Short mmCIF file of C-alpha atoms and ligand atoms in Angstrom, two decimals:
data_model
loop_
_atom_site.label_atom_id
_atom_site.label_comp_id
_atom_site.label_asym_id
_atom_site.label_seq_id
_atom_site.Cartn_x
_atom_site.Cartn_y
_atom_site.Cartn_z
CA UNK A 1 -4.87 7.15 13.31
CA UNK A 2 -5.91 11.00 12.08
CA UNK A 3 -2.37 12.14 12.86
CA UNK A 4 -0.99 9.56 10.51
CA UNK A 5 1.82 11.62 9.36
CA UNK A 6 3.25 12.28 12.61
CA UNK A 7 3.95 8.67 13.60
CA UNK A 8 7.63 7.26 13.39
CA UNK A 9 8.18 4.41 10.93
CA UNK A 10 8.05 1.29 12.91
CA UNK A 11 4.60 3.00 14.28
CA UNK A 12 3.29 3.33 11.22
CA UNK A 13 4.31 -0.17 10.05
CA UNK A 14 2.73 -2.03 12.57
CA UNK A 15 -0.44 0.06 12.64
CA UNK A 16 -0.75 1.02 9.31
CA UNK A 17 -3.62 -2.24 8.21
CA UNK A 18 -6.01 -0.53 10.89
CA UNK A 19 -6.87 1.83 9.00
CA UNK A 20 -8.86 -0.25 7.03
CA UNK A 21 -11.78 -1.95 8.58
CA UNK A 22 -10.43 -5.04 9.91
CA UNK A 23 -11.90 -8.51 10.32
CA UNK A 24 -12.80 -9.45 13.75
CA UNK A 25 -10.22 -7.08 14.98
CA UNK A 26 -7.33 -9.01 14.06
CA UNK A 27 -4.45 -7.06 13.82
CA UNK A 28 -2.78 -9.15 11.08
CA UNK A 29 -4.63 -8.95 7.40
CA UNK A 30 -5.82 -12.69 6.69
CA UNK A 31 -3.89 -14.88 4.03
CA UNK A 32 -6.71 -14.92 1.09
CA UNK A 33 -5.76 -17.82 -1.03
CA UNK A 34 -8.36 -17.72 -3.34
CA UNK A 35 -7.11 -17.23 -7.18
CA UNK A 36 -10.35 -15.84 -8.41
CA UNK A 37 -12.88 -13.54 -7.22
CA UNK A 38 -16.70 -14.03 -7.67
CA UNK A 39 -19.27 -11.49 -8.21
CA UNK A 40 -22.94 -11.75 -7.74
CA UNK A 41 -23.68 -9.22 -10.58
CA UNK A 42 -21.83 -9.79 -13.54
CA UNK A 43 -22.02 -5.87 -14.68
CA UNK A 44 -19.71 -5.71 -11.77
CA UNK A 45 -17.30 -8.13 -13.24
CA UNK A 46 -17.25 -6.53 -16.04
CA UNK A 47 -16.59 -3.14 -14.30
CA UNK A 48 -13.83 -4.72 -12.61
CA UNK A 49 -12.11 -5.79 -15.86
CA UNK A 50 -13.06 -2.50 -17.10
CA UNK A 51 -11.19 -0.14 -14.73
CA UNK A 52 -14.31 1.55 -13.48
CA UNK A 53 -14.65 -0.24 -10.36
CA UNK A 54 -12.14 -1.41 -8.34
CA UNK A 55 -11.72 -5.52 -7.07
CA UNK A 56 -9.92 -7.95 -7.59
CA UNK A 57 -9.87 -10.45 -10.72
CA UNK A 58 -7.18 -13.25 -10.99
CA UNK A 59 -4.60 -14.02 -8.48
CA UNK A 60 -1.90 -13.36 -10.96
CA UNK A 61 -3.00 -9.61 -11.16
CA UNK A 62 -3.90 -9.02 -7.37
CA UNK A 63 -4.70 -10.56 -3.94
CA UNK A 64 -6.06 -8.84 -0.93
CA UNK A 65 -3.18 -10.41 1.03
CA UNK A 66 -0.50 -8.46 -1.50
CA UNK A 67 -2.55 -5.42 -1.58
CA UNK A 68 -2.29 -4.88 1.82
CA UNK A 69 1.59 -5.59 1.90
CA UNK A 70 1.53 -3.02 -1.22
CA UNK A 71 -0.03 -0.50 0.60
CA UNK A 72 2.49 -1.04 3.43
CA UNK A 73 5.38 -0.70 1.08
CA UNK A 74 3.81 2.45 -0.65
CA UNK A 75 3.27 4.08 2.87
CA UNK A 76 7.25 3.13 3.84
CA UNK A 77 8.65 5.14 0.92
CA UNK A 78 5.34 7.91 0.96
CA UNK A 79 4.86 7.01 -2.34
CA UNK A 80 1.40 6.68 -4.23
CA UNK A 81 1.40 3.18 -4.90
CA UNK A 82 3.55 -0.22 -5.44
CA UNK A 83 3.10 -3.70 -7.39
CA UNK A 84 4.75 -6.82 -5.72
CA UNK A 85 6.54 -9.32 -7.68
CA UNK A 86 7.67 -12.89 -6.73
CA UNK A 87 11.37 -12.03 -6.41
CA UNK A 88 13.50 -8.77 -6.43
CA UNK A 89 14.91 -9.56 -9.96
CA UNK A 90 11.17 -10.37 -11.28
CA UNK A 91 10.51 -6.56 -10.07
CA UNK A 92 13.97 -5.43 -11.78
CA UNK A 93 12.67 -7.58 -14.76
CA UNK A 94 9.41 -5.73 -14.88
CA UNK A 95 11.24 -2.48 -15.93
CA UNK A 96 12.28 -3.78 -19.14
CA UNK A 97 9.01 -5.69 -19.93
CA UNK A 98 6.81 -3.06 -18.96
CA UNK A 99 8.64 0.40 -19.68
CA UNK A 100 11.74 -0.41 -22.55
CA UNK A 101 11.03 -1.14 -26.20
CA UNK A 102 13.83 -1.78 -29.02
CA UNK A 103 15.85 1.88 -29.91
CA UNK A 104 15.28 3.05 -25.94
CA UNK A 105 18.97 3.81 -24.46
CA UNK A 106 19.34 2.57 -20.97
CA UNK A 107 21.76 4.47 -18.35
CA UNK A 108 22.79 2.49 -15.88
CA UNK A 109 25.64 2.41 -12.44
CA UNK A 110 28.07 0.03 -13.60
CA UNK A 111 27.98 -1.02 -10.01
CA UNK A 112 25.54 -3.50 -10.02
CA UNK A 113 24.01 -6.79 -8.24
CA UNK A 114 25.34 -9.61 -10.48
CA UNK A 115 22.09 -10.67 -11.75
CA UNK A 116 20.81 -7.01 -12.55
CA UNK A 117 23.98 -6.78 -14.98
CA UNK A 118 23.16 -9.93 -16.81
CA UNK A 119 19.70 -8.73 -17.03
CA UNK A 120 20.88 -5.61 -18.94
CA UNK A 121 23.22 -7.57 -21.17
CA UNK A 122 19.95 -9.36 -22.06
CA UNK A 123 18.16 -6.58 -22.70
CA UNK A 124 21.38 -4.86 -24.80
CA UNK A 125 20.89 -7.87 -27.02
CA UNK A 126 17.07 -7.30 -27.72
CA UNK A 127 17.67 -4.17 -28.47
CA UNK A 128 17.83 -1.81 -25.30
CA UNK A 129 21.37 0.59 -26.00
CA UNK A 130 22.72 0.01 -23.02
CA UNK A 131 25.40 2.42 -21.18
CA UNK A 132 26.63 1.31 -17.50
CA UNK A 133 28.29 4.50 -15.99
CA UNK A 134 30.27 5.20 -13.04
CA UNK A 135 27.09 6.34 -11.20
CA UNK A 136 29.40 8.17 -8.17
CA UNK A 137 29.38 11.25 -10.31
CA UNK A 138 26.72 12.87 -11.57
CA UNK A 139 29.14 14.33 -14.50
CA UNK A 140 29.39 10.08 -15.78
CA UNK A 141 25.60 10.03 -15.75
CA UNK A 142 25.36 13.80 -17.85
CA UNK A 143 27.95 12.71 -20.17
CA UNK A 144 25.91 9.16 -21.30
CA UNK A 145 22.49 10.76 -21.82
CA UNK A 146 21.14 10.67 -25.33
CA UNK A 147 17.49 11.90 -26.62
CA UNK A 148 16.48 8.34 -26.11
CA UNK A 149 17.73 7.98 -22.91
CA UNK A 150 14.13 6.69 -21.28
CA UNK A 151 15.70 5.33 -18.22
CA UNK A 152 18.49 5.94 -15.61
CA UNK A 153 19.48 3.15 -13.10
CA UNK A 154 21.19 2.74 -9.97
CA UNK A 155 22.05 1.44 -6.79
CA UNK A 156 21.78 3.38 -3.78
CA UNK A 157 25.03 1.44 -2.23
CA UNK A 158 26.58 -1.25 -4.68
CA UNK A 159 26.16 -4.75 -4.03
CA UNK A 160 29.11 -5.83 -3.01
CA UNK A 161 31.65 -3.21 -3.45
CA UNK A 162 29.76 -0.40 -1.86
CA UNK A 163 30.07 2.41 -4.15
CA UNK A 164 27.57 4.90 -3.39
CA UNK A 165 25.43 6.65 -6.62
CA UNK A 166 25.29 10.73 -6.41
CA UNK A 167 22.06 10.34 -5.97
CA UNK A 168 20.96 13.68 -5.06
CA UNK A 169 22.43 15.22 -8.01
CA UNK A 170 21.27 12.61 -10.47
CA UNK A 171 17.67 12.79 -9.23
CA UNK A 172 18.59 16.76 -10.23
CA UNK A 173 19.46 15.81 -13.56
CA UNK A 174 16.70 13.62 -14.40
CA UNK A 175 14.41 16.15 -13.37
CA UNK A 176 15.71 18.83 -15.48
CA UNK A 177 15.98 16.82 -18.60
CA UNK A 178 12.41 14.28 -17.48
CA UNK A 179 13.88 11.20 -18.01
CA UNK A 180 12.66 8.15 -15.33
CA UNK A 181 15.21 7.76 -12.35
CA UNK A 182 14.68 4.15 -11.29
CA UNK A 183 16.74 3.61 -7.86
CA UNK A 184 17.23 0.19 -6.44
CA UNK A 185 17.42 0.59 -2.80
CA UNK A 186 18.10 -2.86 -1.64
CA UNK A 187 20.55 -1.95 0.19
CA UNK A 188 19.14 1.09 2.22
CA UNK A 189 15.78 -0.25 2.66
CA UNK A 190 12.83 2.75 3.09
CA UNK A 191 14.44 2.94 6.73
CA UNK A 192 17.63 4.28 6.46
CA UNK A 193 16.78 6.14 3.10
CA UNK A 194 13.88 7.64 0.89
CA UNK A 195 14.01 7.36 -3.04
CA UNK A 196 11.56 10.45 -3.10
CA UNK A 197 13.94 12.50 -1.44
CA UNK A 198 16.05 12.97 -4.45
CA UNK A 199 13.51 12.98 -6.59
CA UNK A 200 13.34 9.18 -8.31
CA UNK A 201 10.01 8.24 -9.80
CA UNK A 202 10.24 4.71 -9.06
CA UNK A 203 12.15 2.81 -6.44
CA UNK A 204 12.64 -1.04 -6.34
CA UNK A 205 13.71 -3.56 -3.24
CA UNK A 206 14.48 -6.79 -2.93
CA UNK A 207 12.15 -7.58 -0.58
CA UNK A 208 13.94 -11.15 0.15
CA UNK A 209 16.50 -9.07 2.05
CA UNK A 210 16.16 -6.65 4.89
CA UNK A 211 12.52 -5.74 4.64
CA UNK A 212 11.92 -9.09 5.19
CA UNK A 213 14.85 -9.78 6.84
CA UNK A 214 14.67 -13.61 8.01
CA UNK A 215 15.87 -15.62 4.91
CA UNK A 216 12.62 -16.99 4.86
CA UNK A 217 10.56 -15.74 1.49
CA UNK A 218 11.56 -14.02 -1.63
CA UNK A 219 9.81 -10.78 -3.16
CA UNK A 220 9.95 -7.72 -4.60
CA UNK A 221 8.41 -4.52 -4.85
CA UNK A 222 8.26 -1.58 -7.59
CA UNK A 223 6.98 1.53 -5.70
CA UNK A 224 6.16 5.10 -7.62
CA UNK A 225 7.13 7.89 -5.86
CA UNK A 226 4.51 9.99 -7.76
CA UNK A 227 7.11 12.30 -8.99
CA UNK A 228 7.58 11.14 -12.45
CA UNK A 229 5.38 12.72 -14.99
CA UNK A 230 4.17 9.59 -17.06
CA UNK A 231 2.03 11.73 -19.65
CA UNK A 232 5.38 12.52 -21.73
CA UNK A 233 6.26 8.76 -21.23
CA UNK A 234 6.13 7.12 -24.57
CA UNK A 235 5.24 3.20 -24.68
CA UNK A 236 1.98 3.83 -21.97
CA UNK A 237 -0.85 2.18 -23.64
CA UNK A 238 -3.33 3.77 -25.25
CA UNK A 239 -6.50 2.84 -22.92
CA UNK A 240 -4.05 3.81 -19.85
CA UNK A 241 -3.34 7.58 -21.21
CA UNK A 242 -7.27 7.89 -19.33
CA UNK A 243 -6.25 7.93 -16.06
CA UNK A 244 -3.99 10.61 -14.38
CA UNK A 245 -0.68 10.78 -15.37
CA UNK A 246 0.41 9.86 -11.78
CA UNK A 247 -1.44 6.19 -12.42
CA UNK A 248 -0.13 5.77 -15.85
CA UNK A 249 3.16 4.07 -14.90
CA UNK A 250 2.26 1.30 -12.53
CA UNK A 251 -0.88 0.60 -14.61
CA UNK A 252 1.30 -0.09 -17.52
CA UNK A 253 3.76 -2.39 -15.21
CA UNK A 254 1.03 -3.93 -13.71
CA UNK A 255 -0.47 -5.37 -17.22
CA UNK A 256 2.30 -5.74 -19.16
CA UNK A 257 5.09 -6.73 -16.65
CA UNK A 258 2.96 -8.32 -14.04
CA UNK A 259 -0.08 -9.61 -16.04
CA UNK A 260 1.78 -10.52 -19.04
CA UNK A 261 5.03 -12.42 -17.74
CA UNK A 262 3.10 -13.87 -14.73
CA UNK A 263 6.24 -13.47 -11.48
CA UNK A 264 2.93 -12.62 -8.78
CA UNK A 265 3.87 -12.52 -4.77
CA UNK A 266 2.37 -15.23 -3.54
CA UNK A 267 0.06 -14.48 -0.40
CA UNK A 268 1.84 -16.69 2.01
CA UNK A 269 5.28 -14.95 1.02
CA UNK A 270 3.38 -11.52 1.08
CA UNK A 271 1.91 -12.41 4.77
CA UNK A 272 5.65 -13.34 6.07
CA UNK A 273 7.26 -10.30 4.41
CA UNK A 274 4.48 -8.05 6.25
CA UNK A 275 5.75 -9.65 9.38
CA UNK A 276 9.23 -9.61 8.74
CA UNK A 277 8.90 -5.39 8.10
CA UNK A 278 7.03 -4.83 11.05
CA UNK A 279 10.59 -5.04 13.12
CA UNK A 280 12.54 -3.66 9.48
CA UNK A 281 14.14 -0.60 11.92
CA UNK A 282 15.11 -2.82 15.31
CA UNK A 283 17.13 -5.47 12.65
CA UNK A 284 18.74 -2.49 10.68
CA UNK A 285 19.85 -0.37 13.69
CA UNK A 286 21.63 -3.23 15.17
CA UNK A 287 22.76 -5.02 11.82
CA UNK A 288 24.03 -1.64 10.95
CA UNK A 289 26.19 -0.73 14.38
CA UNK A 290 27.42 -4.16 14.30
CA UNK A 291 28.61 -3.68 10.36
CA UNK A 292 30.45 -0.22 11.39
CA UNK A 293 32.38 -2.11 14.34
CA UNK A 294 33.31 -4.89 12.45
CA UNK A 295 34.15 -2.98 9.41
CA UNK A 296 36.67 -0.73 11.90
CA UNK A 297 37.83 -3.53 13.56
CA UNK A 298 39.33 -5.37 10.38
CA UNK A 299 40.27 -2.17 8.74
CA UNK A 300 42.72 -1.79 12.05
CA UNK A 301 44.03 -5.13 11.47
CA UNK A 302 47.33 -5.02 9.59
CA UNK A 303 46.19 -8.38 7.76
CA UNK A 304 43.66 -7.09 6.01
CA UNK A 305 44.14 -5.09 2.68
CA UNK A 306 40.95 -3.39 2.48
CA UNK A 307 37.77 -2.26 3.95
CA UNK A 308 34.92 -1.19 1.62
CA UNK A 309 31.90 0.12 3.90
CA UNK A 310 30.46 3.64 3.17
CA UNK A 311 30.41 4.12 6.95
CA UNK A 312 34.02 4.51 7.12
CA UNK A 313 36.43 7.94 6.63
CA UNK A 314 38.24 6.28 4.07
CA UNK A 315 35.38 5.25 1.99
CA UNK A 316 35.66 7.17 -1.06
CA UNK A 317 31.81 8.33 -0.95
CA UNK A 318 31.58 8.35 2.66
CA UNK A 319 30.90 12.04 3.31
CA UNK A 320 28.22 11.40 0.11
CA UNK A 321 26.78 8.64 2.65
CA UNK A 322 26.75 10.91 5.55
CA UNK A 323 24.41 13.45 3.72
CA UNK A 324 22.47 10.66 2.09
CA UNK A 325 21.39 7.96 4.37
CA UNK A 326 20.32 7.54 7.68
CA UNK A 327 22.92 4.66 8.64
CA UNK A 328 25.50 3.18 6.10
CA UNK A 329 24.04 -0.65 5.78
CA UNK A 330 24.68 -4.15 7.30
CA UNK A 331 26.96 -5.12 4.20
CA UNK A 332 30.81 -4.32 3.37
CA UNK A 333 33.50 -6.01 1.66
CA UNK A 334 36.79 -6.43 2.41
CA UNK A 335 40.33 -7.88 0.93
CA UNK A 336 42.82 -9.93 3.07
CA UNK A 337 46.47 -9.55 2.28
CA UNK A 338 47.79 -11.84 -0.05
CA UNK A 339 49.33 -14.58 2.18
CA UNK A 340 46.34 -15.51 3.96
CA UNK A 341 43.92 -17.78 1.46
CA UNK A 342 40.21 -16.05 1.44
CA UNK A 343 39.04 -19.93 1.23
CA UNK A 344 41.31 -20.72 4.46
CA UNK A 345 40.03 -17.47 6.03
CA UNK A 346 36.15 -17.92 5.71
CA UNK A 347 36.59 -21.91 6.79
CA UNK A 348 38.04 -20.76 9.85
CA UNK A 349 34.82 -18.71 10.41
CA UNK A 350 32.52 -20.50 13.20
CA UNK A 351 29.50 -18.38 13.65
CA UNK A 352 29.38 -16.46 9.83
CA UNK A 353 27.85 -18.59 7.07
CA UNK A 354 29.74 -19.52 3.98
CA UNK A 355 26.52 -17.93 1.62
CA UNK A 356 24.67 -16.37 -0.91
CA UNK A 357 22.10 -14.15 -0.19
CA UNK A 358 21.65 -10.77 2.15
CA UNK A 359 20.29 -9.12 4.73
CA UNK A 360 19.54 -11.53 7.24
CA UNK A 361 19.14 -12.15 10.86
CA UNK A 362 22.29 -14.15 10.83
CA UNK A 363 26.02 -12.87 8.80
CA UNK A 364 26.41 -14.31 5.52
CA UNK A 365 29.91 -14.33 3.85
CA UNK A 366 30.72 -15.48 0.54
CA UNK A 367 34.01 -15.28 -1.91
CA UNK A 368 32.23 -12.99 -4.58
CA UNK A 369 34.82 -13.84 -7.60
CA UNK A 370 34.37 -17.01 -7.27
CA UNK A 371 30.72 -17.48 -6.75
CA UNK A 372 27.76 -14.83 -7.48
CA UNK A 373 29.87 -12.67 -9.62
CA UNK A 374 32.04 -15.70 -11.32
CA UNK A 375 29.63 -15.99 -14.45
CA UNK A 376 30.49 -12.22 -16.02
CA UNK A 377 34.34 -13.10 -16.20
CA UNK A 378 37.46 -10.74 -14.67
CA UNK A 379 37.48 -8.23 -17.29
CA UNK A 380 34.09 -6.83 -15.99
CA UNK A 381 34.46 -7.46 -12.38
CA UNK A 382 37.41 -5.47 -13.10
CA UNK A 383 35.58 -2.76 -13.63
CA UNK A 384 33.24 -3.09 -11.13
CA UNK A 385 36.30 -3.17 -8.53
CA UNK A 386 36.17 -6.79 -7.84
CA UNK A 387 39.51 -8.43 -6.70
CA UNK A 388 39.36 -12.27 -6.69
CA UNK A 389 40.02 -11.66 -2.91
CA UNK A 390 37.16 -9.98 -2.37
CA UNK A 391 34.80 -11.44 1.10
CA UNK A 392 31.48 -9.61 1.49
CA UNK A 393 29.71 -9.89 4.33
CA UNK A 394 26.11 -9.49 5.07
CA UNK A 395 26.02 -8.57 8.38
CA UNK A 396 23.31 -9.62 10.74
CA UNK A 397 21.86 -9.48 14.14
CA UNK A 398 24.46 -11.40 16.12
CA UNK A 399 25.58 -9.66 19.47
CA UNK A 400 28.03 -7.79 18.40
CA UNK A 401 31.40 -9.03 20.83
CA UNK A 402 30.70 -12.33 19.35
CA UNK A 403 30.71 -11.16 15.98
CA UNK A 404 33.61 -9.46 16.41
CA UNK A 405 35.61 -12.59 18.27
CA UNK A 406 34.55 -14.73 14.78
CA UNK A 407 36.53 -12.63 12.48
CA UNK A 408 39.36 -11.80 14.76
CA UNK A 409 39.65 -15.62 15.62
CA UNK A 410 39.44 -16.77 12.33
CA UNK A 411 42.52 -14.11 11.64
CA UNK A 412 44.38 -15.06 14.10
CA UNK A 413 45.02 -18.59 13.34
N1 PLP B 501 18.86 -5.94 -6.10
C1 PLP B 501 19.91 -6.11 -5.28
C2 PLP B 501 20.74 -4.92 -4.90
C3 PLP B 501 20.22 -7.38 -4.79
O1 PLP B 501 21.28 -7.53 -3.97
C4 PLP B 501 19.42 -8.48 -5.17
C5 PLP B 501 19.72 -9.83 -4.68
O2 PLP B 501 20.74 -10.07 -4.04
C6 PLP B 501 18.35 -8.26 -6.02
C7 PLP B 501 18.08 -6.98 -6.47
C8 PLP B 501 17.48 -9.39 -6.51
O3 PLP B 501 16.61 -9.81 -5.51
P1 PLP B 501 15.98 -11.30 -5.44
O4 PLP B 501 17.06 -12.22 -5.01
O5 PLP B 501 14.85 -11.14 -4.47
O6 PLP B 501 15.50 -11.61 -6.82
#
C-alpha cells in the first residue's frame, strides 16, 4: 500500500481502510455503536476534550465508524480532511452555521437544488446579503463580488436543468481575490470530477445520491481541499487560530455546525455509504453511457422539445463539460412538445419511477414544476429555466436497450 498514489480510484476505495491496522483482518471497518468513549485515565479525557490528544468523545462529534468513511471521502477528492453530516442539506446547512455571520455577502449559482435555494432565502433573512448569479460565466460571478463577499457557491452541473458553473475560471477568481469557493459536486461525484482541480477550498456531496448510490441511506459530507487559507478567515474561533491554518476551517464546522446543531452520520448509514462507494465508478460509467443514449435518443425524437444534458453538442456548456469532467452525469431534463401531457407521458412509463430523489441504481423521473421545485413559485423557476413541462430523469443502472424501449414506448402511444 506504499505506492498509494499510483492506484486507480475504485483501488484505492476498496483498499484504502487497510492501511490502518485492522481488526481480525476484516476487510470492512466494524459498525461502533457506542455514543461515548471511556478512558481509564481521566488526564486523557481531558486531553481529548482539550485538542492535545486525539479520540473520540460523544457520538454527536465523532464515531470510529464515520471516521473511517471520512477518511475515505477525504482520500476520493485528495483532500486533507472531511466531516459527515446526516443528510446532504445538513452538510449545505453547516456552511451557514459554521462559516456566515450577519453583514457576510453570499455569492451564489442561481442554479440551484430546490432546497439549497430555500436555504439561502433563510439565511438572506437572518442577515446573510445574498446574490444568486448566473454561475456559467465567470464575468456574473466578478461582477457580484463585494469586500464582504466571504463565500462563493455553486453547482458543478445544476440540479435539474444542467447548467454547468465556469468552474475553472471561478476557482481563478477566488484565488486572486481569497474569498472561499464552496462547490457542491453532487452531481459529478469525486469520480467523474475533482473540486481541487480548480482550486475550491471546500467541496460538499450529497452522499444519499451516487456515492452511495442504492437509495438506501442519507448523508453528507463537507471535504477541505486544503487550498483555502483559513488564517485570513474572519469568524474562526479564537482557541482554533492555534492550529495550522489548513485545520482551522473544518475545526470551526466541526464545533459549531456539527457539535452545535447536532445533524451527526449515523454509523449504520456511514457503514452502508462505505459500501455503496466501493462500486461509486462501475454505477457511474454505466449510469452515465446509458444517460448520453437516452438523452440522444429523445433529442432525435421530433416529440420532444428539448434535451438538457451537458453531454450533448447542443448543450450550451457542453464544450465547458468536455474540459471539465470526466463523463457528463446520469441526470438530464427534458421538455415534451406541448400536445403530449408530461403527467400522461411519465404514467405511460413502465420501468422509470414516478420520484424524488437521485442517483440511484434504478431511473427516477419526476415533473419538477410541479413537485420538488413547486414551493419557490414560477417567477423564480423562471429564472432558473424551469418550464412547467420540465421531466428530469435520474438515470440509473438499467440495461440500457430496455431503458431506451421505456421512453420510446411510453412516446409512442
Ligand atoms: N445538493 C444537491 C445538488 C442535491 O441534488 C441534493 C438533493 O437532491 C442535496 C444537495 C441535498 O442532499 P440530501 O437529500 O442528502 O439532503
Amino acid at each position: 500500500m506504499s505506492e498509494q498514489k499510483k492506484l486507480g480510484f475504485t483501488t484505492r476505495i476498496l483498499h484504502q481502510d487497510r492501511q490502518r491496522t485492522i481488526e481480525h483482518g476484516a476487510p470492512h471497518k466494524p459498525v461502533h455503536t457506542s455514543v461515548t468513549f471511556g478512558y481509564a485515565d481521566a488526564r486523557d479525557l481531558a486531553a481529548v476534550f482539550q485538542g492535545r490528544q486525539s479520540g473520540f468523545r460523544y457520538g454527536r462529534q465523532g464515531n470510529p465508524t464515520v471516521t473511517a468513511l471520512e477518511e475515505k471521502l477525504t482520500q476520493m477528492e485528495a483532500g486533507r480532511g472531511s466531516i459527515c453530516f446526516a443528510t446532504g442539506m445538513a452538510a449545505i446547512g453547516a456552511l451557514f452555521q459554521g462559516l456566515l455571520r450577519a453583514g457576510d455577502h453570499l455569492v451564489s449559482s442561481r442554479y440551484l437544488f430546490g432546497n439549497t435555494n430555500s436555504l439561502w432565502q433563510t439565511c438572506s433573512e437572518q442577515g446573510i446579503d445574498l446574490d444568486l448569479v448566473d454561475a456559467t460565466d465567470v464575468a456574473f460571478i466578478a461582477a457580484a463580488l463585494r469586500p464582504n463577499t466571504r463565500m462563493v457557491f455553486v453547482e458543478t452541473i445544476a440540479n435539474p436543468r444542467t447548467q454547468v458553473a465556469d468552474l475553472a475560471r471561478i476557482g481563478q477568481l477566488c484565488r486572486e481575490r481569497g474569498i472561499l469557493l464552496v462547490v457542491d459536486s453532487t452531481m459529478t461525484t469525486p469520480y467523474l470530477f475533482q473540486a481541487r482541480s480548480v482550486g475550491a477550498g471546500l467541496v460538499l456531496h450529497s452522499l444519499t445520491k451516487s456515492i452511495a448510490g442504492h437509495g438506501n441511506v442519507l448523508g453528507g459530507v463537507l471535504s477541505d481541499t486544503g487550498l483555502f487559507d483559513w488564517s485570513g478567515y474572519p469568524h474562526i474561533a479564537a482557541h482554533f487560530r492555534a492550529l495550522p491554518s489548513t485545520q482551522q476551517g473544518l475545526a470551526q464546522i466541526r464545533a459549531k455546525a456539527l457539535r452545535d446543531f447536532g445533524a451527526s452520520l449515523a454509523p449504520d448509514a456511514a457503514h452502508q455509504i462505505a459500501i455503496g462507494a466501493e462500486t461509486l465508478a462501475l454505477r457511474m460509467e454505466r449510469a452515465c453511457s446509458n444517460a448520453l443514449a437516452l438523452a440522444h435518443m429523445l433529442e432525435a425524437d421530433t416529440r420532444v422539445a428539448a434535451v438538457h444534458y451537458p453531454g450533448l453538442a447542443s448543450h450550451p456548456q457542453h464544450a465547458l463539460a468536455t474540459e471539465l469532467f470526466q463523463q457528463f452525469g446520469a441526470l438530464l431534463s427534458f421538455e415534451l412538445s406541448p400536445e403530449i401531457d408530461c403527467f400522461d407521458y411519465l404514467n405511460r412509463l413502465q420501468l422509470a419511477i414516478n420520484a424524488t430523489h437521485l442517483g440511484d441504481n434504478r431511473t427516477l423521473v419526476i415533473p419538477v414544476a410541479h413537485t420538488i421545485f413547486f414551493e419557490m413559485g414560477a417567477a423564480r423557476r423562471q429564472e432558473m429555466g424551469i418550464s412547467d413541462s420540465l421531466i428530469r430523469v435520474s438515470v440509473g443502472i438499467e440495461d440500457r436497450d430496455d431503458l431506451l424501449a421505456d421512453f420510446a414506448q411510453a412516446l409512442n402511444r
